[in-house]
Coordinates of C-alpha atoms and ligand atoms in Angstrom, one line a residue:
M1 CA -50.1 -13.8 -11.7
P2 CA -46.3 -14.4 -12.3
N3 CA -44.1 -11.6 -10.9
P4 CA -43.1 -9.1 -13.5
P5 CA -39.5 -9.5 -14.7
E6 CA -36.8 -7.6 -12.8
L7 CA -35.1 -4.8 -14.7
A8 CA -31.3 -4.8 -15.0
D9 CA -29.2 -1.9 -16.3
L10 CA -26.5 -4.3 -17.6
L11 CA -26.4 -8.1 -18.1
L12 CA -22.9 -9.6 -18.6
V13 CA -23.4 -13.0 -20.3
N14 CA -21.2 -15.8 -21.5
A15 CA -18.6 -15.1 -18.8
N16 CA -16.3 -17.2 -16.8
V17 CA -17.2 -15.7 -13.4
L18 CA -14.9 -16.3 -10.3
T19 CA -17.1 -14.9 -7.6
M20 CA -14.9 -15.4 -4.5
D21 CA -18.1 -16.4 -2.9
P22 CA -17.7 -19.8 -1.2
A23 CA -21.4 -20.4 -1.5
R24 CA -21.3 -20.2 -5.4
P25 CA -17.6 -20.1 -6.7
R26 CA -18.4 -20.1 -10.3
A27 CA -21.1 -18.5 -12.6
R28 CA -21.7 -17.6 -16.2
S29 CA -23.7 -14.3 -16.0
I30 CA -24.1 -11.3 -13.8
A31 CA -27.1 -8.7 -13.7
V32 CA -26.3 -5.2 -12.5
A33 CA -28.9 -2.7 -11.4
G34 CA -27.6 0.9 -10.5
D35 CA -24.3 0.5 -8.6
R36 CA -25.2 -3.0 -7.3
I37 CA -25.1 -6.6 -8.4
L38 CA -28.8 -7.5 -8.9
A39 CA -28.3 -11.2 -9.5
V40 CA -25.7 -14.0 -10.4
D41 CA -26.8 -16.5 -13.1
P42 CA -30.3 -15.0 -13.2
D43 CA -33.1 -16.9 -14.8
P44 CA -33.4 -15.2 -18.3
A45 CA -37.2 -15.6 -18.1
S46 CA -37.5 -13.3 -15.0
L47 CA -35.1 -10.6 -16.1
R48 CA -35.1 -7.8 -18.6
A49 CA -31.9 -5.9 -19.2
R50 CA -31.4 -2.5 -20.9
E51 CA -28.0 -3.6 -22.1
V52 CA -26.5 -7.0 -22.7
A53 CA -22.8 -7.6 -23.1
D54 CA -21.5 -10.9 -24.4
L55 CA -18.1 -11.5 -22.8
A56 CA -17.2 -14.4 -25.2
G57 CA -15.8 -16.5 -22.4
A58 CA -13.7 -13.8 -20.7
T59 CA -13.0 -14.1 -17.0
V60 CA -14.8 -11.8 -14.5
L61 CA -13.7 -11.2 -10.9
P62 CA -14.5 -8.8 -8.2
G63 CA -12.6 -5.6 -8.8
F64 CA -9.2 -5.8 -7.3
H65 CA -8.5 -4.0 -3.9
D66 CA -5.0 -2.9 -3.0
A67 CA -5.0 -3.0 0.7
H68 CA -1.9 -0.9 1.1
N69 CA -0.8 1.7 -1.5
H70 CA 0.3 5.4 -1.6
M71 CA -2.0 6.9 -4.3
A72 CA -1.1 10.6 -4.1
W73 CA 2.7 9.7 -3.8
F74 CA 2.4 7.4 -6.8
G75 CA 0.6 10.0 -8.9
L76 CA 3.3 12.4 -8.1
T77 CA 6.0 10.1 -9.1
L78 CA 4.4 9.9 -12.6
G79 CA 5.9 13.4 -13.1
E80 CA 9.3 12.7 -11.5
A81 CA 12.5 11.1 -12.7
D82 CA 12.0 7.3 -12.7
L83 CA 14.9 5.8 -10.9
R84 CA 13.6 2.3 -10.5
P85 CA 16.1 -0.5 -11.1
A86 CA 14.2 -1.5 -14.4
V87 CA 15.0 2.0 -15.6
V88 CA 18.6 2.9 -14.2
S89 CA 21.0 0.0 -13.4
T90 CA 24.2 2.0 -12.6
L91 CA 24.9 5.2 -10.6
A92 CA 26.2 6.8 -13.9
E93 CA 22.8 6.2 -15.4
L94 CA 21.1 7.5 -12.3
Y95 CA 23.1 10.8 -12.4
A96 CA 22.3 11.1 -16.2
A97 CA 18.6 10.8 -15.4
V98 CA 19.0 13.6 -12.8
T99 CA 20.7 15.7 -15.4
A100 CA 17.8 15.1 -17.8
Q101 CA 15.2 15.9 -15.1
A102 CA 17.0 19.1 -14.1
A103 CA 17.0 20.2 -17.8
A104 CA 13.1 19.6 -17.9
T105 CA 12.5 21.4 -14.6
P106 CA 12.3 25.2 -14.5
E107 CA 15.3 26.9 -12.8
G108 CA 14.5 27.3 -9.1
E109 CA 12.1 24.4 -8.9
W110 CA 13.1 21.2 -7.2
V111 CA 14.5 18.4 -9.2
I112 CA 12.8 15.2 -7.9
G113 CA 13.3 11.6 -8.6
A114 CA 12.2 8.3 -6.9
G115 CA 12.6 4.5 -7.0
Y116 CA 16.3 4.1 -6.6
D117 CA 17.5 0.9 -4.8
Q118 CA 21.1 0.9 -3.7
N119 CA 21.1 -2.9 -3.6
K120 CA 20.8 -2.8 -7.4
L121 CA 23.4 0.0 -7.8
E122 CA 27.0 0.3 -6.7
D123 CA 25.9 2.3 -3.7
H124 CA 23.6 5.2 -2.6
P125 CA 24.0 8.3 -4.8
D126 CA 25.6 11.1 -2.8
R127 CA 25.4 15.0 -2.6
D128 CA 28.7 15.4 -4.7
G129 CA 27.4 13.2 -7.5
L130 CA 24.0 15.1 -7.5
D131 CA 25.9 18.5 -7.5
R132 CA 27.9 17.4 -10.6
A133 CA 24.7 16.0 -12.2
A134 CA 22.6 19.2 -11.7
P135 CA 25.0 22.1 -10.5
G136 CA 23.5 24.5 -7.9
R137 CA 20.0 22.7 -8.0
R138 CA 17.9 21.4 -5.1
V139 CA 17.8 17.7 -5.9
W140 CA 15.7 15.2 -3.9
L141 CA 15.9 11.5 -4.8
R142 CA 13.7 9.2 -2.8
H143 CA 14.7 5.6 -2.0
T144 CA 12.3 2.9 -3.3
S145 CA 11.4 1.9 0.2
G146 CA 10.3 5.5 0.9
H147 CA 12.2 5.3 4.1
M148 CA 15.2 7.3 3.0
C149 CA 16.3 9.9 0.5
V150 CA 19.4 11.7 -0.9
V151 CA 19.7 15.4 -1.3
S152 CA 22.1 17.7 -3.0
S153 CA 24.3 20.4 -1.2
A154 CA 21.7 23.1 -2.0
V155 CA 19.1 21.3 0.1
L156 CA 21.7 20.6 2.9
A157 CA 22.5 24.3 2.9
D158 CA 18.8 25.2 3.3
L159 CA 18.8 22.9 6.4
G160 CA 22.0 24.4 7.8
M161 CA 23.8 21.1 7.4
S162 CA 26.3 21.7 4.6
E163 CA 29.3 20.6 6.9
R164 CA 27.7 19.3 10.0
A165 CA 24.8 16.9 10.7
A166 CA 22.1 17.6 13.3
D167 CA 20.8 14.7 15.6
V168 CA 17.3 13.6 14.6
P169 CA 15.4 11.2 17.0
G170 CA 14.0 8.3 15.1
G171 CA 16.1 9.2 12.1
L172 CA 19.7 9.7 10.8
V173 CA 21.6 12.3 8.7
V174 CA 24.4 10.0 7.4
T175 CA 27.9 11.4 7.4
D176 CA 31.2 10.3 6.0
A177 CA 34.3 9.4 8.0
A178 CA 35.1 13.1 8.4
G179 CA 31.6 13.9 9.8
R180 CA 30.4 15.7 6.6
P181 CA 26.8 14.8 5.5
T182 CA 26.7 12.7 2.4
G183 CA 23.2 13.7 1.5
L184 CA 21.6 10.5 2.7
M185 CA 18.7 11.1 5.1
Q186 CA 17.0 8.2 6.8
E187 CA 13.5 7.8 8.4
K188 CA 12.5 10.8 10.4
A189 CA 15.4 12.8 9.0
Q190 CA 13.3 13.0 5.9
E191 CA 10.9 15.2 7.6
L192 CA 13.4 18.0 7.5
V193 CA 13.4 17.8 3.8
G194 CA 9.7 17.5 3.7
A195 CA 9.4 20.6 5.8
L196 CA 11.0 22.6 2.9
V197 CA 8.5 21.3 0.3
H198 CA 5.4 20.9 2.4
P199 CA 2.6 21.4 2.3
Y200 CA 1.9 20.5 -1.3
P201 CA -1.0 22.4 -2.8
V202 CA -4.3 20.6 -2.8
A203 CA -4.7 21.1 -6.6
V204 CA -1.3 19.5 -7.2
L205 CA -2.3 16.4 -5.1
A206 CA -5.7 16.2 -6.7
D207 CA -4.2 16.1 -10.1
A208 CA -1.8 13.3 -8.9
I209 CA -4.7 11.4 -7.5
G210 CA -6.5 11.7 -10.8
R211 CA -3.5 10.4 -12.7
A212 CA -3.1 7.5 -10.3
S213 CA -6.8 6.7 -10.6
E214 CA -6.6 6.4 -14.3
R215 CA -3.6 4.0 -14.1
Y216 CA -5.4 2.0 -11.3
L217 CA -8.5 1.4 -13.5
S218 CA -6.4 0.2 -16.4
E219 CA -5.0 -2.4 -14.1
G220 CA -8.4 -3.7 -12.7
L221 CA -8.3 -1.9 -9.4
T222 CA -11.7 -0.7 -8.1
S223 CA -10.6 -0.1 -4.5
V224 CA -7.4 1.1 -2.7
T225 CA -6.5 1.7 0.8
E226 CA -4.2 4.6 1.1
A227 CA -1.6 3.9 3.8
G228 CA -1.0 7.1 5.6
I229 CA -2.1 10.8 4.9
A230 CA -1.7 14.2 6.4
G231 CA 1.2 13.7 8.8
G232 CA 4.8 12.4 9.3
W233 CA 7.1 11.9 6.4
I234 CA 4.5 10.0 4.6
G235 CA 2.0 12.8 4.4
H236 CA 2.0 15.8 1.9
T237 CA -0.1 18.4 3.7
P238 CA -2.3 18.5 6.9
V239 CA -5.4 19.0 4.6
E240 CA -4.6 15.9 2.4
L241 CA -8.2 14.5 2.7
A242 CA -9.3 17.7 0.8
A243 CA -7.3 16.6 -2.2
Y244 CA -9.2 13.3 -2.5
Q245 CA -12.5 15.1 -2.0
S246 CA -11.4 17.5 -4.6
A247 CA -10.4 14.8 -7.1
R248 CA -13.9 13.2 -6.4
D249 CA -15.8 16.4 -7.0
R250 CA -14.0 16.9 -10.3
G251 CA -15.0 13.3 -11.5
R252 CA -11.4 12.1 -11.4
L253 CA -11.7 9.5 -8.7
G254 CA -12.6 6.2 -10.5
V255 CA -11.7 3.9 -7.6
R256 CA -12.9 3.6 -4.1
V257 CA -10.5 5.1 -1.6
E258 CA -10.0 4.3 2.1
L259 CA -7.7 6.8 3.8
M260 CA -5.5 5.8 6.7
I261 CA -4.5 8.7 8.8
A262 CA -1.0 9.2 9.9
S263 CA -0.7 9.0 13.7
D264 CA 1.0 12.5 13.8
A265 CA -2.3 13.9 12.5
L266 CA -4.3 12.6 15.5
H267 CA -4.4 14.8 18.6
P268 CA -5.9 15.0 22.1
L269 CA -9.6 15.8 22.0
A270 CA -11.5 17.9 24.5
A271 CA -14.3 15.4 24.7
H272 CA -16.3 14.3 27.9
P273 CA -14.0 12.1 30.0
G274 CA -16.6 9.5 29.9
D275 CA -16.5 9.3 26.1
G276 CA -13.0 7.7 26.1
L277 CA -12.0 9.7 23.1
E278 CA -8.4 10.4 24.1
L279 CA -7.0 10.8 20.6
G280 CA -8.5 11.6 17.2
L281 CA -9.4 14.1 14.6
D282 CA -11.5 17.3 15.1
L283 CA -15.3 16.6 15.3
G284 CA -14.6 13.2 16.7
I285 CA -14.2 11.8 13.2
R286 CA -12.6 8.3 13.1
T287 CA -12.3 4.9 11.3
G288 CA -15.5 4.2 9.4
F289 CA -16.6 7.8 8.7
G290 CA -17.4 8.5 5.0
D291 CA -19.2 6.5 2.3
D292 CA -18.5 3.7 -0.3
W293 CA -16.2 6.0 -2.4
L294 CA -14.3 7.9 0.3
R295 CA -13.9 6.9 3.8
I296 CA -11.5 7.1 6.8
G297 CA -9.7 4.0 7.6
A298 CA -7.2 3.1 10.2
M299 CA -4.7 5.2 12.1
K300 CA -1.4 4.4 10.6
I301 CA 1.7 4.4 12.9
F302 CA 5.3 3.5 11.9
T303 CA 7.0 1.4 14.5
D304 CA 10.2 0.9 12.4
G305 CA 11.8 1.3 9.0
S306 CA 12.8 -0.6 5.9
L307 CA 14.3 -4.1 5.4
V308 CA 16.2 -3.5 2.3
G309 CA 17.3 -0.1 3.7
R310 CA 18.5 -2.0 6.9
T311 CA 16.7 0.4 9.2
A312 CA 13.9 -2.1 10.4
A313 CA 14.1 -3.0 14.2
M314 CA 15.4 -6.5 14.3
G315 CA 15.9 -9.0 17.2
D316 CA 19.4 -9.8 15.8
D317 CA 21.9 -8.1 13.6
F318 CA 21.3 -7.7 9.9
T319 CA 23.4 -10.2 8.0
G320 CA 26.7 -8.7 7.0
S321 CA 26.2 -5.5 9.2
P322 CA 27.6 -6.5 12.7
G323 CA 26.0 -4.4 15.4
N324 CA 23.3 -3.1 13.3
R325 CA 19.8 -4.2 14.4
G326 CA 18.0 -1.1 13.0
Y327 CA 15.8 1.0 15.3
L328 CA 12.3 1.9 16.4
Q329 CA 10.8 5.1 15.0
G330 CA 10.2 6.4 18.4
D331 CA 10.3 5.6 22.1
A332 CA 8.8 2.2 22.6
A333 CA 6.6 3.3 25.5
Q334 CA 5.3 6.3 23.5
L335 CA 4.6 4.3 20.4
T336 CA 2.6 1.8 22.6
A337 CA 0.7 4.6 24.4
T338 CA -0.3 6.1 21.0
I339 CA -1.5 2.6 19.8
V340 CA -3.5 2.0 23.1
A341 CA -5.0 5.5 23.0
A342 CA -6.1 5.2 19.4
H343 CA -7.6 1.8 20.1
R344 CA -9.6 3.1 23.2
S345 CA -10.8 6.1 21.0
G346 CA -12.4 3.8 18.5
W347 CA -9.8 3.6 15.7
Q348 CA -8.7 0.6 13.8
V349 CA -4.9 0.7 14.0
A350 CA -2.5 -0.2 11.3
A351 CA 1.1 -0.5 12.6
H352 CA 3.9 -0.6 10.2
A353 CA 6.2 -3.3 11.5
I354 CA 8.9 -4.9 9.4
G355 CA 11.6 -6.3 11.8
D356 CA 10.7 -9.0 14.4
R357 CA 11.4 -6.6 17.3
A358 CA 9.0 -4.1 15.8
I359 CA 6.4 -6.9 15.3
D360 CA 6.8 -7.8 19.0
L361 CA 6.0 -4.2 19.9
A362 CA 2.9 -4.0 17.8
F363 CA 1.5 -7.3 19.3
D364 CA 2.4 -6.2 22.8
A365 CA 0.6 -2.9 22.2
Y366 CA -2.5 -4.5 20.8
S367 CA -2.6 -7.0 23.6
Q368 CA -2.4 -4.3 26.1
A369 CA -5.0 -2.3 24.4
Q370 CA -7.5 -5.2 24.5
Q371 CA -6.7 -5.9 28.1
Q372 CA -7.3 -2.3 29.3
Y373 CA -10.2 -1.5 26.8
P374 CA -11.7 -4.7 25.4
R375 CA -13.3 -3.9 21.9
A376 CA -14.8 -6.5 19.5
D377 CA -13.9 -7.0 15.9
T378 CA -11.1 -4.2 15.8
R379 CA -9.2 -5.9 12.9
H380 CA -6.1 -4.1 13.9
R381 CA -3.5 -4.6 11.2
I382 CA 0.3 -5.1 11.0
E383 CA 1.5 -3.6 7.7
H384 CA 4.3 -5.7 6.0
F385 CA 4.9 -8.2 8.7
A386 CA 8.1 -8.8 7.0
V387 CA 10.3 -10.7 9.3
S388 CA 8.0 -12.8 11.5
R389 CA 9.0 -15.6 13.8
P390 CA 6.7 -18.7 14.0
D391 CA 5.2 -17.5 17.4
H392 CA 4.1 -14.3 15.5
V393 CA 1.7 -16.4 13.5
S394 CA -0.2 -17.9 16.3
R395 CA -0.2 -14.6 18.1
A396 CA -1.9 -12.9 15.2
A397 CA -4.5 -15.6 15.1
Q398 CA -5.1 -15.4 18.9
L399 CA -5.4 -11.5 18.9
G400 CA -7.4 -11.3 15.5
V401 CA -4.6 -9.1 14.1
I402 CA -4.4 -8.9 10.3
P403 CA -0.9 -9.1 8.9
V404 CA -0.7 -7.2 5.5
P405 CA 2.3 -8.5 3.4
Q406 CA 3.2 -7.4 -0.1
G407 CA 3.4 -10.0 -2.8
R408 CA 5.4 -8.0 -5.3
F409 CA 8.3 -7.4 -3.0
A410 CA 9.6 -10.9 -3.8
T411 CA 10.6 -9.9 -7.3
E412 CA 11.6 -6.3 -6.9
L413 CA 13.1 -6.4 -3.4
G414 CA 13.5 -10.0 -2.7
D415 CA 17.3 -10.3 -3.3
G416 CA 18.1 -7.3 -1.1
M417 CA 15.8 -9.0 1.6
L418 CA 17.4 -12.3 1.4
A419 CA 20.9 -10.6 1.8
A420 CA 19.6 -8.6 4.8
V421 CA 18.3 -11.5 6.8
G422 CA 20.7 -14.3 5.8
P423 CA 20.0 -17.9 5.6
N424 CA 18.6 -18.6 9.0
R425 CA 15.8 -16.1 9.0
Q426 CA 14.6 -16.6 5.4
E427 CA 11.7 -18.7 6.4
W428 CA 10.4 -15.8 8.3
L429 CA 10.1 -13.6 5.2
Y430 CA 6.8 -12.3 4.0
R431 CA 4.6 -15.2 5.1
Q432 CA 1.3 -16.0 3.3
R433 CA 0.6 -19.6 3.5
S434 CA 1.3 -20.1 7.2
L435 CA -1.2 -17.2 7.9
L436 CA -3.9 -18.9 5.8
D437 CA -3.1 -22.2 7.5
A438 CA -3.6 -20.5 10.9
G439 CA -7.1 -19.4 9.9
L440 CA -6.1 -15.7 9.2
V441 CA -7.6 -13.6 6.4
L442 CA -4.8 -12.5 4.0
P443 CA -5.3 -9.1 2.1
G444 CA -3.6 -8.3 -1.1
S445 CA -1.4 -5.2 -1.5
S446 CA 1.6 -3.6 -3.2
D447 CA 2.8 -0.6 -1.2
R448 CA 2.9 1.2 -4.6
P449 CA 5.1 3.2 -5.4
V450 CA 7.6 1.2 -3.5
V451 CA 7.1 -1.5 -6.2
T452 CA 5.1 -1.8 -9.3
G453 CA 1.5 -2.0 -8.2
A454 CA -0.5 -3.8 -10.8
P455 CA -2.5 -6.4 -8.9
L456 CA -1.9 -9.3 -11.4
L457 CA 1.9 -8.8 -10.8
G458 CA 1.2 -9.1 -7.1
V459 CA -0.8 -12.2 -7.7
H460 CA 1.9 -13.6 -9.9
D461 CA 4.5 -13.1 -7.2
M462 CA 2.3 -14.5 -4.4
V463 CA 2.1 -17.6 -6.5
N464 CA 5.7 -17.8 -8.0
R465 CA 7.8 -16.4 -5.1
R466 CA 11.0 -15.7 -7.1
T467 CA 13.4 -12.8 -6.7
G468 CA 14.5 -10.7 -9.6
S469 CA 17.7 -12.8 -10.0
G470 CA 15.6 -15.9 -10.0
A471 CA 16.3 -17.2 -6.5
A472 CA 13.6 -18.9 -4.5
F473 CA 12.0 -16.5 -2.1
N474 CA 10.9 -18.4 1.0
P475 CA 8.9 -20.8 -1.4
G476 CA 7.2 -22.6 1.4
E477 CA 5.0 -19.5 1.7
A478 CA 3.8 -19.7 -1.8
I479 CA 0.0 -19.9 -2.2
T480 CA -2.4 -20.9 -5.1
P481 CA -3.7 -18.5 -7.8
E482 CA -7.2 -18.9 -6.2
Q483 CA -5.8 -17.9 -2.7
A484 CA -3.9 -14.9 -4.2
L485 CA -7.0 -13.6 -6.0
R486 CA -9.1 -14.0 -2.8
A487 CA -6.5 -11.9 -1.1
Y488 CA -6.7 -9.1 -3.6
T489 CA -10.5 -9.2 -3.5
S490 CA -12.3 -10.5 -0.4
G491 CA -9.2 -10.5 1.8
S492 CA -8.6 -6.8 1.3
A493 CA -12.3 -6.0 1.7
Y494 CA -12.3 -7.8 5.1
A495 CA -9.2 -5.8 6.3
S496 CA -11.4 -2.6 5.6
H497 CA -14.5 -3.9 7.4
A498 CA -16.2 -4.0 4.0
E499 CA -16.7 -7.6 3.2
N500 CA -20.5 -7.0 3.3
T501 CA -20.4 -4.4 0.5
K502 CA -17.6 -5.5 -1.7
G503 CA -14.9 -8.1 -2.5
T504 CA -17.2 -10.9 -3.8
I505 CA -19.7 -11.1 -6.5
A506 CA -23.0 -11.7 -5.0
P507 CA -26.5 -10.0 -5.0
G508 CA -26.6 -6.8 -3.2
L509 CA -22.9 -6.1 -3.2
L510 CA -21.3 -3.2 -5.2
A511 CA -21.0 -4.0 -8.9
D512 CA -17.1 -3.6 -8.9
L513 CA -15.8 -5.9 -11.5
V514 CA -12.8 -6.7 -13.6
V515 CA -12.8 -8.5 -16.9
L516 CA -9.7 -10.4 -17.7
A517 CA -8.6 -12.0 -21.1
D518 CA -7.5 -15.3 -19.3
D519 CA -8.4 -17.1 -16.2
P520 CA -5.4 -16.7 -13.6
T521 CA -6.3 -20.1 -12.2
A522 CA -6.1 -21.8 -15.6
V523 CA -2.9 -20.5 -17.1
S524 CA 0.5 -21.5 -16.1
P525 CA 1.8 -19.7 -12.9
A526 CA 4.5 -17.8 -14.9
A527 CA 1.8 -16.4 -17.2
I528 CA -0.3 -14.7 -14.7
A529 CA 1.7 -11.5 -14.9
N530 CA 0.9 -11.2 -18.6
I531 CA -2.9 -11.5 -18.5
T532 CA -4.6 -8.6 -20.2
V533 CA -7.2 -6.5 -18.2
L534 CA -10.0 -5.9 -20.7
A535 CA -12.3 -3.8 -18.6
T536 CA -12.9 -2.4 -15.2
I537 CA -16.4 -1.6 -13.8
T538 CA -16.8 0.5 -10.5
G539 CA -20.3 1.0 -9.2
G540 CA -21.9 -0.5 -12.2
R541 CA -20.2 1.9 -14.5
C542 CA -17.5 0.8 -17.1
R543 CA -14.6 3.2 -16.4
F544 CA -11.9 1.4 -18.4
D545 CA -12.6 -0.6 -21.5
L546 CA -9.8 -1.9 -23.7
T547 CA -12.2 -3.5 -26.2
G548 CA -14.3 -0.4 -26.7
T549 CA -17.6 -2.4 -26.5
L550 CA -18.6 -2.0 -22.8
M551 CA -18.5 1.7 -22.3
Ligands
ZN1 ZN1 3.5 1.9 2.7

């Protein structure tokens, strides 16, 4: 007796499938049952399908996974003044946008904007300009890096800093020559502003997450790693996970989310001393808890600041800023102790480190953690890994640490970065190829909303490596379209300890797929950014369909 045919819910045929599975890189059809892939190139004689979709040669990839993004923050920016360089190119335009946002915001509510970059303007905006643009209003403009902001006089008055700045460890309230605050607040000084508006209501954040989710699906994303919730200047409320759970309960979470927890949200636990649980969340919840839709990822810790904002901790001066080597976001010994304690307590750790001095600190801490408390397969990460010396590459390989650079930074921030490091350190910027050559796994990520987050823009930049002005951006680190796609799929899955459930198209893995109008490995490198996303399938269900035929 022959076996009865297997039953698929959906059979995609006539497709150009790039599986990202080295065992079978190309295929023509995919069978889906429930939320999983049932078969790749199944034998038609042994399969029945409830529904067959002819893709007419369209390209299918595993759904994209952004390994470092800020989902609630991005969703919130969709309702704020858009100050990105593509929208405002002079300070006069920026102030006009603030005036318009103020007119659209009820009296008494904050006037909020995001995305400005002083490298693309004449300078940072200041309190006097904001006061003229929106008289009497509380105005809060966030820098594109997220590492600094500018506020109006009404906000400074709330903080008791109208005429004099307070000292803020790990941050700076910038003043003019006369000692009067200009409105610019760097790094941890932003927490003072945050304290005035935090906590955000869960319902507001859940809405923001829902809006972000819709955008993500339209861009082919099926998974994102959220790079820091619930604490520090990056968090919106100590109960931030509840906002994701609420969005999911209301059916508004169309992508899978892994949540990094800000280090400030972790605290000492009253566990048995023999458990080694020094630091964590209540109930002992840590990395890995959750399910395929919503789970806890790494502890996120900031060791330094921003490269374009020139607050990153560098081994040598920023070019053109004699004496300025940036700063660490805390006492080095304390940062190290937190990383070691989190490692000991079972957490994956993701250390934000931009400058080479901050990267040294992260490696030293990971190395010390492994020596004191050996643990297999930790996959600790260094977020950004922006200015890395050659010895940092071998050290990452030796320690099994995953650097997580952002491709899109080349176009949107690259000119400011080249200026900040000068000619002698340009080959240290945002490595990709040297990481792959050293045998490391490369994830794909955007840091959205710091830059535009569509994955195909990231892939485009990882291949082309050009700044906004057209300058070459450390071109020796360019990689192939195939390598960039692998980063945004299986590479990101690996960084989440999830390569056995997603990131490739293979039987038994989650049916998370993106359908593209063109094959990124077959078009000219310059055309990758313009490829149309036709459909996005998460968990076997089509959640975005430009063609109207798959839903
Ligand atoms: Zn980030």
